[in-house]
Coordinates of C-alpha atoms in Angstrom, one line a residue:
M1 CA 0.0 0.0 0.0
K2 CA 2.8 2.3 0.9
S3 CA 4.4 1.7 -2.5
L4 CA 1.1 2.7 -4.2
E5 CA 0.9 5.9 -2.2
E6 CA 4.5 6.8 -3.2
E7 CA 3.8 6.2 -6.8
F8 CA 0.7 8.3 -6.6
K9 CA 2.7 11.2 -5.0
K10 CA 5.4 10.9 -7.8
I11 CA 2.7 11.0 -10.5
K12 CA 1.0 14.0 -8.8
S13 CA 4.3 15.8 -8.6
K14 CA 5.0 15.2 -12.3
L15 CA 1.4 16.4 -13.1
D16 CA 2.0 19.6 -11.1
I17 CA 5.2 20.2 -13.0
I18 CA 3.4 19.6 -16.4
G19 CA 0.6 22.0 -15.3
K20 CA 3.1 24.7 -14.5
K21 CA 4.8 24.3 -17.8
I22 CA 1.5 24.5 -19.6
K23 CA 0.7 27.7 -17.8
T24 CA 4.1 29.1 -18.8
L25 CA 3.5 28.1 -22.5
N26 CA 0.0 29.6 -22.4
S27 CA 1.4 32.8 -21.1
D28 CA 4.2 32.8 -23.8
F29 CA 1.7 32.2 -26.6
T30 CA -0.6 34.9 -25.3
S31 CA 2.3 37.4 -25.3
L32 CA 3.4 36.3 -28.8
G33 CA -0.2 36.6 -30.1
K34 CA -0.4 40.2 -28.8
F35 CA 3.0 41.0 -30.3
F36 CA 2.0 39.7 -33.7
K37 CA -1.4 41.5 -33.7
I38 CA 0.4 44.8 -32.9
S39 CA 3.3 44.4 -35.3
E40 CA 1.6 42.7 -38.2
R41 CA -0.8 45.5 -39.0
N42 CA 1.7 47.9 -40.3
W43 CA 4.0 45.7 -42.4
Y44 CA 4.3 46.0 -46.1
K45 CA 5.2 42.9 -48.2
F46 CA 7.5 42.9 -51.2
K47 CA 9.3 39.9 -52.8
G48 CA 9.0 37.7 -49.8
H49 CA 10.2 40.2 -47.3
C50 CA 8.2 42.4 -44.9
Y51 CA 8.9 46.0 -44.1
Y52 CA 7.7 48.2 -41.3
Y53 CA 7.5 52.0 -41.4
S54 CA 7.9 53.4 -38.0
T55 CA 5.7 56.3 -36.8
N56 CA 8.0 57.4 -34.0
L57 CA 11.2 59.5 -34.4
T58 CA 14.5 58.2 -33.1
D59 CA 18.2 58.2 -33.6
W60 CA 19.8 55.6 -35.9
F61 CA 21.1 53.3 -33.1
T62 CA 17.7 53.2 -31.3
A63 CA 16.0 52.6 -34.6
E64 CA 18.2 49.5 -35.2
N65 CA 17.4 48.3 -31.6
N66 CA 13.7 48.9 -32.1
C67 CA 13.7 46.8 -35.3
R68 CA 15.5 43.9 -33.5
K69 CA 12.8 44.1 -30.8
I70 CA 10.1 43.4 -33.3
G71 CA 11.9 40.5 -35.0
G72 CA 13.7 42.5 -37.8
Y73 CA 16.6 44.8 -38.6
L74 CA 17.0 48.2 -40.2
V75 CA 16.2 47.7 -43.8
K76 CA 18.8 46.4 -46.2
I77 CA 18.2 47.6 -49.8
N78 CA 19.8 45.5 -52.5
E79 CA 18.4 46.8 -55.8
K80 CA 16.6 49.6 -57.5
A81 CA 13.2 47.8 -57.6
E82 CA 13.3 47.3 -53.9
N83 CA 14.4 50.9 -53.3
E84 CA 11.6 52.3 -55.5
A85 CA 9.0 50.1 -53.9
L86 CA 10.0 51.2 -50.4
S87 CA 10.2 54.8 -51.3
T88 CA 6.8 54.7 -53.0
N89 CA 5.1 53.0 -50.1
R90 CA 6.4 55.3 -47.4
P91 CA 3.3 56.6 -45.5
L92 CA 4.9 60.0 -45.0
K93 CA 6.6 61.1 -48.2
K94 CA 8.1 64.3 -46.9
E95 CA 9.8 62.7 -44.0
H96 CA 13.3 61.1 -43.8
Y97 CA 13.6 57.4 -42.8
W98 CA 16.6 55.7 -41.5
I99 CA 17.9 52.6 -43.4
G100 CA 20.4 50.0 -42.2
L101 CA 23.4 51.4 -44.0
T102 CA 26.4 52.9 -42.2
D103 CA 30.1 53.8 -42.7
L104 CA 31.2 53.7 -39.2
T105 CA 34.5 52.7 -40.8
E106 CA 34.8 55.8 -43.0
G107 CA 34.1 55.3 -46.7
Q108 CA 33.1 51.6 -46.3
Y109 CA 29.3 51.5 -46.5
R110 CA 28.0 48.3 -44.9
W111 CA 24.6 46.9 -44.0
I112 CA 24.2 46.6 -40.2
H113 CA 22.2 43.4 -40.7
D114 CA 25.0 41.2 -42.1
Q115 CA 28.0 43.6 -42.5
T116 CA 28.1 43.1 -46.3
K117 CA 29.3 46.0 -48.4
A118 CA 26.6 47.9 -50.2
T119 CA 26.8 47.7 -54.0
Y120 CA 23.7 49.7 -54.8
L121 CA 24.1 53.3 -53.6
P122 CA 21.5 55.8 -55.0
W123 CA 23.0 58.9 -53.3
Y124 CA 21.2 62.2 -53.2
S125 CA 23.3 64.8 -54.9
G126 CA 26.2 66.0 -52.7
Y127 CA 25.8 63.1 -50.2
G128 CA 27.7 59.8 -49.7
A129 CA 31.0 61.2 -48.6
L130 CA 30.3 63.9 -46.0
G131 CA 33.1 62.9 -43.6
T132 CA 33.6 61.2 -40.3
K133 CA 30.5 62.6 -38.5
H134 CA 28.0 61.6 -41.2
N135 CA 27.9 57.8 -40.7
C136 CA 24.3 56.8 -40.9
V137 CA 22.1 56.7 -44.0
M138 CA 18.5 57.7 -44.6
F139 CA 16.0 58.0 -47.4
H140 CA 16.0 61.7 -48.3
R141 CA 12.4 63.0 -48.0
Q142 CA 10.2 62.2 -50.9
L143 CA 13.0 60.9 -53.2
A144 CA 14.2 57.4 -53.7
Q145 CA 17.7 58.6 -52.9
W146 CA 19.9 58.4 -49.9
A147 CA 21.9 60.7 -47.7
D148 CA 24.5 60.1 -45.1
Y149 CA 23.8 62.0 -42.0
L150 CA 24.6 62.4 -38.3
C151 CA 23.4 59.3 -36.5
E152 CA 22.0 61.2 -33.5
Y153 CA 19.3 63.0 -35.6
K154 CA 15.8 61.7 -34.9
W155 CA 13.8 60.4 -37.9
R156 CA 11.4 57.6 -38.6
Y157 CA 12.9 54.3 -39.8
I158 CA 12.2 51.2 -41.9
C159 CA 12.6 47.7 -40.5
E160 CA 12.8 44.6 -42.6
R161 CA 12.1 40.9 -41.8
N162 CA 13.0 38.0 -44.0
H163 CA 9.7 36.2 -43.3
C164 CA 6.1 37.3 -43.4
F165 CA 3.1 35.9 -41.6

């Protein structure tokens, strides 16, 4: 009889552990569900990637961090078609938007996402080589062209994700 009671206690203990794990999973799934409901409504889809246009103003480094928090990174633009699509779909055409390009090592423009060198560089006239203080790149207002600028300026930003839901 004692052996049966001990087995019962072991099973009850294991069930309690399973119950706690289920509660934790339920809480995690609830949080994830809220995250996706919030973040999915403002994403733009293009060629299998998703892009988010922020509504808040922030410096370049905070923009990158904010993109990471929502499962992405500051946008990496590889070609003219992507650049044109992103420019055309910006909700606020007269605003600057940070992108994920930087030359923290002067003159070597690299994408923050994977550190690859940029090969497509549609600079706004007079930009692209403004010196050691202009290290972060943004879309220049309503144009599909870029400008290197001071990283601490606060503008909107574009995040990218490699997967869409």
